[in-house]
Tab-separated table of C-alpha atoms in Angstrom:
chain	number	residue	atom	x	y	z
A	23	MET	CA	-0.554	-35.570	10.690
A	24	LEU	CA	-2.870	-39.169	10.222
A	25	GLN	CA	-6.400	-38.533	9.534
A	26	LEU	CA	-8.794	-42.468	10.381
A	27	THR	CA	-11.843	-43.042	8.779
A	28	LEU	CA	-14.221	-45.805	9.796
A	29	ILE	CA	-16.068	-47.003	7.816
A	30	SER	CA	-19.199	-48.931	7.314
A	31	PRO	CA	-19.469	-52.413	4.798
A	32	THR	CA	-21.964	-49.373	3.332
A	33	LEU	CA	-19.268	-47.266	2.494
A	34	GLU	CA	-20.941	-44.812	5.228
A	35	PRO	CA	-19.196	-43.140	7.419
A	36	LEU	CA	-18.942	-43.709	10.464
A	37	SER	CA	-16.342	-42.493	12.764
A	38	GLU	CA	-13.008	-40.420	12.417
A	39	ARG	CA	-9.831	-38.775	14.421
A	40	LEU	CA	-6.588	-37.357	13.843
A	41	VAL	CA	-3.403	-39.359	15.285
A	42	PHE	CA	0.095	-37.365	15.357
A	43	VAL	CA	2.595	-39.427	13.703
A	44	LYS	CA	6.051	-38.868	15.907
A	45	ASN	CA	9.136	-39.287	13.839
A	46	LYS	CA	11.276	-41.139	16.051
A	47	SER	CA	14.622	-40.029	13.738
A	48	MET	CA	14.950	-36.874	15.617
A	49	LEU	CA	17.867	-35.108	15.384
A	50	ASN	CA	19.355	-34.833	18.995
A	51	LEU	CA	21.929	-32.218	19.550
A	52	ALA	CA	24.768	-31.963	22.593
A	53	ILE	CA	26.716	-29.093	23.286
A	54	LYS	CA	30.134	-29.975	25.852
A	55	ALA	CA	32.129	-26.842	26.926
A	56	ASP	CA	36.187	-26.696	27.161
A	57	LYS	CA	35.998	-25.960	31.158
A	58	PRO	CA	33.188	-26.261	34.030
A	59	ALA	CA	33.809	-22.351	33.927
A	60	TYR	CA	34.962	-19.226	32.296
A	61	GLY	CA	35.694	-15.739	33.844
A	62	ILE	CA	35.320	-12.256	32.854
A	63	LYS	CA	35.670	-12.108	28.733
A	64	GLN	CA	37.644	-15.592	28.429
A	65	ARG	CA	37.322	-17.159	25.066
A	66	VAL	CA	34.726	-20.259	24.943
A	67	THR	CA	35.187	-23.476	23.025
A	68	LEU	CA	31.913	-25.500	22.733
A	69	THR	CA	31.492	-28.570	20.747
A	70	VAL	CA	28.313	-29.113	19.149
A	71	SER	CA	27.442	-33.088	17.792
A	72	ALA	CA	24.183	-33.584	15.813
A	73	LYS	CA	23.357	-37.584	16.328
A	74	ASP	CA	19.867	-39.767	14.715
A	75	SER	CA	18.620	-42.651	16.865
A	76	LEU	CA	21.748	-44.640	15.198
A	77	LYS	CA	24.484	-42.841	14.776
A	78	ALA	CA	26.569	-39.500	14.368
A	79	VAL	CA	25.348	-37.226	11.458
A	80	GLU	CA	27.620	-36.347	8.757
A	81	GLY	CA	27.813	-32.682	6.848
A	82	VAL	CA	24.132	-30.744	8.959
A	83	ARG	CA	24.140	-26.834	9.245
A	84	LEU	CA	23.234	-25.395	12.159
A	85	SER	CA	22.395	-21.585	13.669
A	86	LEU	CA	23.423	-20.949	16.749
A	87	ALA	CA	22.754	-18.210	19.242
A	88	VAL	CA	23.657	-17.377	22.167
A	89	ILE	CA	21.562	-15.932	25.407
A	90	ASP	CA	21.601	-14.760	28.369
A	91	GLU	CA	18.300	-15.766	29.965
A	92	THR	CA	18.471	-14.212	33.114
A	93	LYS	CA	18.416	-10.756	30.873
A	94	VAL	CA	16.386	-11.916	28.197
A	95	PRO	CA	13.546	-14.668	30.112
A	96	PHE	CA	12.732	-17.104	27.010
A	97	ASP	CA	9.662	-19.556	27.060
A	98	ASP	CA	10.821	-22.543	25.061
A	99	ASN	CA	7.131	-23.599	24.809
A	100	ASN	CA	5.930	-20.722	23.469
A	101	GLU	CA	8.426	-20.525	20.762
A	102	THR	CA	7.907	-21.476	17.309
A	103	THR	CA	9.194	-24.994	15.606
A	104	ILE	CA	8.849	-26.524	12.563
A	105	LEU	CA	6.771	-29.411	14.475
A	106	SER	CA	4.780	-27.066	16.406
A	107	THR	CA	3.890	-24.517	13.327
A	108	LEU	CA	3.661	-26.937	9.962
A	109	LEU	CA	2.907	-30.057	11.365
A	110	LEU	CA	0.334	-29.330	14.288
A	111	THR	CA	-1.358	-25.852	13.941
A	112	SER	CA	-1.349	-25.588	10.849
A	113	ASP	CA	-3.485	-28.519	10.535
A	114	LEU	CA	-5.889	-27.724	12.491
A	115	GLN	CA	-8.108	-25.325	13.155
A	116	GLY	CA	-8.417	-24.089	17.024
A	117	TYR	CA	-6.581	-22.051	19.051
A	118	ILE	CA	-3.803	-23.896	20.714
A	119	GLU	CA	-1.945	-22.836	24.095
A	120	LYS	CA	2.027	-22.762	23.344
A	121	PRO	CA	2.351	-25.346	20.918
A	122	ASN	CA	5.820	-25.943	21.607
A	123	TYR	CA	5.259	-27.630	24.661
A	124	TYR	CA	4.149	-30.718	23.407
A	125	PHE	CA	7.396	-31.480	22.019
A	126	ASN	CA	9.495	-29.646	24.361
A	127	GLN	CA	10.759	-32.533	26.188
A	128	GLN	CA	8.352	-35.446	25.788
A	129	ASP	CA	7.582	-37.639	27.626
A	130	GLU	CA	4.474	-40.054	28.108
A	131	LYS	CA	2.246	-37.228	29.694
A	132	LYS	CA	3.076	-35.123	27.260
A	133	LEU	CA	1.966	-37.930	24.519
A	134	ALA	CA	-1.141	-37.728	25.999
A	135	ASN	CA	-1.459	-34.520	26.571
A	136	LEU	CA	-1.032	-33.895	22.703
A	137	ASP	CA	-3.683	-36.929	21.962
A	138	LEU	CA	-6.079	-35.290	23.960
A	139	LEU	CA	-6.131	-32.353	21.511
A	140	MET	CA	-6.017	-34.529	18.480
A	141	LEU	CA	-9.476	-35.431	19.676
A	142	THR	CA	-10.391	-31.790	20.974
A	143	LEU	CA	-9.428	-30.125	17.707
A	144	GLY	CA	-9.750	-32.970	15.522
A	145	PHE	CA	-12.932	-32.959	15.134
A	146	ARG	CA	-14.820	-31.852	11.793
A	147	ARG	CA	-17.760	-32.256	9.247
A	148	PHE	CA	-17.048	-34.910	6.393
A	149	VAL	CA	-19.560	-36.077	3.470
A	150	TYR	CA	-18.022	-39.469	1.733
A	151	LYS	CA	-21.522	-39.978	-0.197
A	152	ASP	CA	-20.527	-36.971	-2.804
A	153	LEU	CA	-16.564	-38.327	-3.057
A	154	LEU	CA	-17.885	-41.467	-3.910
A	155	ALA	CA	-20.473	-39.904	-6.482
A	156	ASP	CA	-17.740	-38.606	-8.634
A	157	LYS	CA	-19.260	-35.095	-7.016
A	158	PHE	CA	-17.255	-32.288	-6.619
A	159	PRO	CA	-17.361	-28.757	-4.793
A	160	ALA	CA	-18.343	-26.309	-6.834
A	161	LYS	CA	-15.041	-24.029	-8.065
A	162	SER	CA	-14.708	-20.505	-6.075
A	163	PHE	CA	-11.590	-19.732	-8.284
A	164	MET	CA	-11.823	-20.221	-11.877
A	165	PRO	CA	-8.167	-20.173	-13.673
A	166	GLU	CA	-7.161	-16.702	-14.816
A	167	GLN	CA	-7.020	-16.520	-18.825
A	168	GLY	CA	-4.903	-13.106	-18.916
A	169	ILE	CA	-4.695	-9.832	-17.091
A	170	THR	CA	-7.375	-7.373	-16.135
A	171	ILE	CA	-6.784	-3.556	-17.047
A	172	SER	CA	-9.664	-1.523	-14.909
A	173	GLY	CA	-10.654	1.843	-13.903
A	174	THR	CA	-12.954	4.509	-13.649
A	175	LEU	CA	-13.826	7.457	-16.507
A	176	ARG	CA	-14.359	10.626	-14.125
A	177	ASN	CA	-14.490	14.249	-15.622
A	178	LYS	CA	-12.098	16.880	-13.704
A	179	THR	CA	-15.491	17.930	-11.280
A	180	GLY	CA	-15.366	13.787	-10.274
A	181	LEU	CA	-18.255	12.854	-11.841
A	182	PRO	CA	-18.604	9.453	-13.644
A	183	ILE	CA	-19.183	8.837	-17.751
A	184	ASN	CA	-21.696	7.404	-18.380
A	185	LYS	CA	-20.891	5.180	-21.925
A	186	GLY	CA	-17.900	6.716	-22.153
A	187	THR	CA	-15.244	5.018	-25.338
A	188	MET	CA	-12.020	3.895	-23.878
A	189	LEU	CA	-9.687	2.569	-26.459
A	190	LEU	CA	-6.020	0.224	-25.371
A	191	THR	CA	-3.095	-0.279	-27.200
A	192	ILE	CA	-0.538	-2.153	-27.587
A	193	PRO	CA	1.721	-0.754	-30.525
A	194	ASP	CA	4.019	-4.051	-30.244
A	195	LYS	CA	1.576	-6.574	-30.571
A	196	ARG	CA	-0.696	-4.016	-33.130
A	197	TYR	CA	-3.075	-4.765	-30.961
A	198	ASN	CA	-6.292	-2.342	-30.434
A	199	LYS	CA	-9.468	-3.209	-28.440
A	200	GLN	CA	-13.049	-0.548	-27.534
A	201	SER	CA	-14.540	-0.640	-24.349
A	202	LEU	CA	-17.385	1.691	-23.252
A	203	THR	CA	-17.558	2.434	-19.603
A	204	THR	CA	-20.985	1.384	-17.509
A	205	ALA	CA	-23.034	4.455	-15.972
A	206	VAL	CA	-20.681	4.603	-12.981
A	207	GLY	CA	-17.528	4.938	-15.184
A	208	VAL	CA	-16.092	1.220	-14.713
A	209	PHE	CA	-14.297	0.302	-17.830
A	210	ALA	CA	-12.275	-3.242	-17.982
A	211	PHE	CA	-10.389	-5.300	-20.567
A	212	TYR	CA	-10.245	-8.901	-19.879
A	213	ASP	CA	-8.024	-11.746	-21.175
A	214	LEU	CA	-5.572	-10.126	-22.615
A	215	LEU	CA	-2.263	-11.384	-23.182
A	216	PHE	CA	1.247	-9.444	-24.224
A	217	ASN	CA	4.915	-9.765	-23.231
A	218	ASP	CA	5.958	-8.480	-19.742
A	219	SER	CA	7.804	-4.553	-20.136
A	220	SER	CA	5.178	-4.491	-23.141
A	221	LYS	CA	4.106	-0.555	-23.992
A	222	VAL	CA	-0.062	-0.520	-23.106
A	223	THR	CA	-1.857	3.021	-23.940
A	224	LEU	CA	-5.327	3.441	-22.450
A	225	SER	CA	-6.950	6.219	-24.064
A	226	ALA	CA	-10.249	8.508	-23.922
A	227	LYS	CA	-9.223	11.440	-26.476
A	228	TYR	CA	-12.765	10.020	-29.033
A	229	ASN	CA	-15.005	11.626	-26.450
A	230	PRO	CA	-16.586	15.048	-25.675
A	231	ASN	CA	-14.185	17.696	-24.558
A	232	PRO	CA	-11.070	14.567	-23.848
A	233	THR	CA	-9.308	17.292	-21.964
A	234	ASN	CA	-11.749	17.854	-18.934
A	235	LEU	CA	-11.559	13.800	-18.345
A	236	MET	CA	-9.798	11.647	-16.150
A	237	MET	CA	-8.741	7.862	-15.766
A	238	ILE	CA	-9.008	6.118	-12.280
A	239	MET	CA	-6.878	3.029	-12.842
A	240	ASP	CA	-7.522	0.031	-10.611
A	241	GLY	CA	-5.091	-1.326	-7.962
A	242	MET	CA	-3.913	-4.729	-7.657
A	243	PRO	CA	-6.555	-7.082	-6.435
A	244	GLU	CA	-5.343	-7.976	-2.155
A	245	PRO	CA	-6.275	-11.043	-0.245
A	246	ALA	CA	-8.294	-9.934	2.763
A	247	VAL	CA	-5.979	-9.740	5.911
A	248	THR	CA	-7.817	-12.281	8.404
A	249	SER	CA	-7.224	-12.406	12.442
A	250	ASN	CA	-4.790	-15.600	13.118
A	251	LYS	CA	-5.851	-17.904	15.480
A	252	ASN	CA	-2.648	-18.815	17.195
A	253	LYS	CA	-1.473	-14.876	17.499
A	254	ALA	CA	0.328	-13.682	20.601
A	255	GLU	CA	-1.452	-14.674	24.043
A	256	GLU	CA	-2.075	-11.334	25.937
A	257	ILE	CA	0.283	-10.643	28.576
A	258	LEU	CA	-2.161	-9.685	31.695
A	259	ASN	CA	1.208	-7.877	33.955
A	260	ILE	CA	3.461	-6.264	30.641
A	261	ASP	CA	5.000	-4.778	33.597
A	262	SER	CA	6.296	-8.501	35.237
A	263	ALA	CA	6.721	-10.150	32.129
A	264	MET	CA	9.588	-7.896	31.086
A	265	THR	CA	10.861	-7.052	34.676
A	266	ALA	CA	14.597	-8.556	33.639
A	267	TYR	CA	14.194	-7.267	29.738
A	268	LEU	CA	13.714	-4.105	31.152
A	269	ALA	CA	16.099	-3.436	33.795
A	270	ASN	CA	19.706	-4.742	31.249
A	271	SER	CA	18.999	-2.171	28.997
A	272	SER	CA	18.536	0.392	31.162
A	273	LYS	CA	21.882	-0.966	32.990
A	274	GLN	CA	23.080	-0.994	29.316
A	275	TYR	CA	22.215	2.687	28.276
A	276	ARG	CA	23.030	4.549	31.881
A	277	PHE	CA	26.790	3.752	30.515
A	278	MET	CA	26.670	5.153	27.108
A	279	ARG	CA	26.909	8.671	25.612
A	280	THR	CA	24.185	10.173	25.273
A	281	ILE	CA	23.687	13.253	23.218
A	282	LYS	CA	21.507	15.977	24.751
A	283	GLU	CA	17.990	17.437	23.783
A	284	VAL	CA	18.819	19.403	21.082
A	285	VAL	CA	16.709	22.062	20.443
A	286	ILE	CA	15.334	24.419	17.361
A	287	ALA	CA	13.656	27.208	17.260
A	288	GLY	CA	12.889	29.773	15.091
A	289	ALA	CA	9.564	31.124	12.977
A	290	LYS	CA	8.297	29.212	9.688
A	291	ALA	CA	8.957	31.396	6.528
A	292	LYS	CA	5.695	32.654	5.022
A	293	LYS	CA	4.997	31.594	1.527
A	294	PRO	CA	3.657	33.933	-0.705
A	295	SER	CA	-0.539	34.074	-0.748
A	296	HIS	CA	-3.331	36.151	-1.987
A	297	SER	CA	-3.513	37.791	1.824
A	298	ASP	CA	-0.731	39.826	1.240
A	299	HIS	CA	-2.582	42.097	-1.237
A	300	PRO	CA	-5.167	44.624	-0.009
A	301	VAL	CA	-6.794	44.201	-3.685
A	302	LEU	CA	-7.406	41.151	-2.948
A	303	SER	CA	-8.779	41.064	0.461
A	304	THR	CA	-11.912	40.209	0.058
A	305	LEU	CA	-11.598	36.930	-0.990
A	306	SER	CA	-11.354	33.935	2.019
A	307	MET	CA	-8.701	33.471	3.977
A	308	LEU	CA	-8.562	29.962	2.778
A	309	ALA	CA	-8.971	29.084	-1.537
A	310	ASP	CA	-10.984	26.359	-2.489
A	311	HIS	CA	-7.993	24.585	-4.534
A	312	ILE	CA	-4.118	24.569	-4.143
A	313	ILE	CA	-1.941	24.203	-6.740
A	314	ALA	CA	1.462	24.163	-5.771
A	315	ALA	CA	4.534	24.849	-7.587
A	316	GLU	CA	5.296	20.608	-7.188
A	317	THR	CA	2.073	19.592	-8.837
A	318	LEU	CA	2.812	22.101	-11.791
A	319	GLY	CA	6.006	20.300	-12.817
A	320	ASP	CA	8.513	21.854	-14.849
A	321	CYS	CA	6.900	22.762	-18.453
A	322	ALA	CA	7.936	25.429	-20.818
A	323	PHE	CA	5.344	27.319	-20.560
A	324	LEU	CA	3.556	28.149	-17.072
A	325	VAL	CA	-0.192	28.260	-19.540
A	326	ASP	CA	0.408	25.239	-20.862
A	327	CYS	CA	0.502	23.384	-17.089
A	328	MET	CA	-2.642	25.784	-16.181
A	329	LYS	CA	-4.509	23.630	-18.991
A	330	TYR	CA	-3.973	20.156	-16.982
A	331	LYS	CA	-3.247	20.839	-13.251
A	332	LEU	CA	-5.677	23.305	-11.923
A	333	THR	CA	-8.311	21.537	-9.844
A	334	GLY	CA	-12.104	22.700	-11.179
A	335	VAL	CA	-11.180	25.091	-13.719
A	336	THR	CA	-11.346	23.996	-17.689
A	337	PHE	CA	-10.055	25.775	-20.216
A	338	GLU	CA	-10.911	27.251	-23.364
A	339	ARG	CA	-9.808	29.712	-26.503
A	340	ASP	CA	-7.333	31.811	-23.991
A	341	GLU	CA	-9.895	31.095	-21.410
A	342	PHE	CA	-10.203	29.764	-18.337
A	343	TYR	CA	-13.551	29.085	-16.577
A	344	LEU	CA	-14.934	26.729	-13.404
A	345	THR	CA	-15.572	23.734	-14.485
A	346	ARG	CA	-19.214	23.373	-12.934
A	347	SER	CA	-20.302	26.516	-14.970
A	348	TYR	CA	-18.806	25.194	-18.022
A	349	ASN	CA	-20.789	21.811	-18.122
A	350	ALA	CA	-23.512	24.075	-16.831
A	351	GLY	CA	-23.580	25.951	-20.178
A	352	ASP	CA	-21.850	29.179	-18.443
A	353	ARG	CA	-19.433	30.871	-20.559
A	354	THR	CA	-18.048	33.387	-18.345
A	355	PRO	CA	-14.172	33.308	-17.765
A	356	MET	CA	-12.419	33.483	-14.650
A	357	LEU	CA	-10.605	36.806	-13.326
A	358	ILE	CA	-6.934	36.188	-13.179
A	359	PHE	CA	-4.365	37.668	-10.290
A	360	LEU	CA	-0.575	37.565	-10.448
A	361	ASN	CA	1.300	38.974	-7.432
A	362	GLY	CA	-2.289	41.110	-6.929
A	363	ILE	CA	-2.130	42.755	-10.275
A	364	GLN	CA	-4.471	41.622	-12.834
A	365	ILE	CA	-4.005	40.120	-16.307
A	366	ASP	CA	-5.722	38.503	-19.354
A	367	PHE	CA	-3.639	35.271	-21.144
A	368	ASN	CA	-0.802	36.924	-22.448
A	369	GLY	CA	0.517	37.913	-19.084
A	370	ILE	CA	0.480	34.475	-18.004
A	371	ASN	CA	2.539	33.682	-21.117
A	372	GLY	CA	5.345	36.286	-19.632
A	373	VAL	CA	5.250	34.209	-16.524
A	374	SER	CA	7.851	31.218	-16.173
A	375	THR	CA	6.803	28.292	-14.580
A	376	SER	CA	9.885	27.667	-12.091
A	377	ASP	CA	9.014	31.319	-10.535
A	378	VAL	CA	5.574	30.062	-9.201
A	379	GLU	CA	5.483	29.290	-5.937
A	380	SER	CA	1.532	28.375	-5.605
A	381	ILE	CA	-1.630	29.032	-8.194
A	382	GLU	CA	-5.088	29.299	-5.716
A	383	ILE	CA	-8.538	28.625	-7.454
A	384	PHE	CA	-11.718	31.208	-5.772
A	385	THR	CA	-14.895	29.931	-6.900
A	386	LYS	CA	-16.766	32.753	-5.985
A	387	ASP	CA	-15.756	35.877	-4.333
A	388	ALA	CA	-17.184	36.278	-0.586
A	389	VAL	CA	-18.416	40.093	-1.212
A	390	GLY	CA	-18.916	40.127	-5.245
A	391	SER	CA	-17.285	43.039	-5.988
A	392	LEU	CA	-14.381	41.704	-7.834
A	393	SER	CA	-16.716	39.192	-9.671
A	394	ARG	CA	-19.245	42.356	-10.238
A	395	ALA	CA	-16.627	45.278	-11.036
A	396	ASN	CA	-15.261	42.883	-14.002
A	397	ASN	CA	-18.162	40.621	-14.772
A	398	THR	CA	-16.409	37.420	-13.800
A	399	ASN	CA	-17.194	34.023	-12.428
A	400	GLY	CA	-13.676	32.653	-10.144
A	401	VAL	CA	-10.904	33.860	-9.020
A	402	MET	CA	-7.165	33.073	-9.711
A	403	VAL	CA	-4.313	33.737	-7.818
A	404	ILE	CA	-1.269	33.022	-8.984
A	405	ASN	CA	1.754	33.877	-6.650
A	406	THR	CA	5.151	33.738	-7.797
A	407	LYS	CA	8.696	33.088	-5.356
A	408	LYS	CA	10.606	36.136	-4.849
A	409	PRO	CA	12.894	37.529	-6.398
A	410	LEU	CA	11.917	36.081	-9.946
A	411	THR	CA	14.736	34.911	-11.667
A	412	PRO	CA	14.914	34.966	-15.450
A	413	ASN	CA	14.302	30.702	-16.922
A	414	LYS	CA	17.021	30.424	-19.216
A	415	LYS	CA	16.431	26.478	-20.010
A	416	LYS	CA	15.721	25.329	-24.034
A	417	TYR	CA	13.729	23.427	-24.511
A	418	THR	CA	12.886	21.325	-27.838
A	419	ALA	CA	9.748	20.200	-29.643
A	420	GLU	CA	10.034	16.424	-27.900
A	421	ASP	CA	10.879	18.339	-24.223
A	422	LEU	CA	7.632	20.046	-24.567
A	423	LYS	CA	5.998	16.213	-25.749
A	424	LYS	CA	7.496	14.786	-23.118
A	425	LEU	CA	6.318	17.539	-20.091
A	426	ILE	CA	2.732	18.558	-21.533
A	427	PRO	CA	1.090	14.464	-20.583
A	428	ASP	CA	-2.603	14.133	-21.659
A	429	SER	CA	-5.040	13.889	-18.641
A	430	HIS	CA	-7.153	11.344	-21.407
A	431	THR	CA	-3.938	9.353	-22.217
A	432	ILE	CA	-1.892	6.721	-20.019
A	433	THR	CA	0.573	5.079	-21.558
């Protein structure tokens, strides 16, 4: 596509238009069959030749597909080709209906219509004064100077941490960098340069109560999804447009072996919960938080997983507290049950992580009988699988270090 501009002697643009440059050295393909007609399932031999405007072309790589257009209709004018997409629609701003029409079996009428298309959709605003004055447009995006790592620092209740200290460490380069979070908990490290597969550690352990903090990393930025001006045209009657295709599909599947419908009947296995125990009947039917066994992981000791993975719960000095009350200064511990039996911190140590089905957290007792009788705030219910099986797996100190990650550190 060629852009022509008419300029006055004083270098003022007067007119402009686009012209599509038609390449005359197009590749002409010819297909010749060895027989005028063929029988059912008879072998077909086709000879394909490729020529340009002068002579036959050698070493052409082609891909062929055989289609029965009586069963699968094919519209050549609406197909996507190099000419219609790369050389036409990509250079014009507006919508083009069936762009391949202008290149499919070209004649004088189609060439005239293509020229009218250039006049219609080729209009654009243009300013040459800035170009002649060496005035360049403002930069929308500056070149990248390095890698950016950003995210948000929050406590386990979801509140952002203002002026929190963040430390970034790259051990391979002996590099440390410190940053403070904004009022909404956002932190960012700009212009980082390090090799691929380098180990980068982000830590918030130098803040007060670091075990109650969590970091939420920002994902990779993605470009906005815009509407395609040359999207497929709307078909008013889809049934009539696909009649031949649907009829052929119905005929094809009619002679195939189809498995009869299989109906699986049965009740879903009931998982253990606090409702199985009468002593917990005063609690709500739905827990405020439920931590499944998959979330706990494979810790050697159950209490080690509970310290960091219980939502809305803070652990300190062998006691569990509701985080919201703990941050407000209330040090009233939670009431803990194991399969309907009240236990303390030492009782948790006797439970294996692999035996736990779920942990239910109740921020309040609906009736209040449990909290008043035991002077507690909140209820934690540990439900185990049935039957209990002893955990015979042995762990080393290195295994424990890997299985108990710090919530305030990301590597």
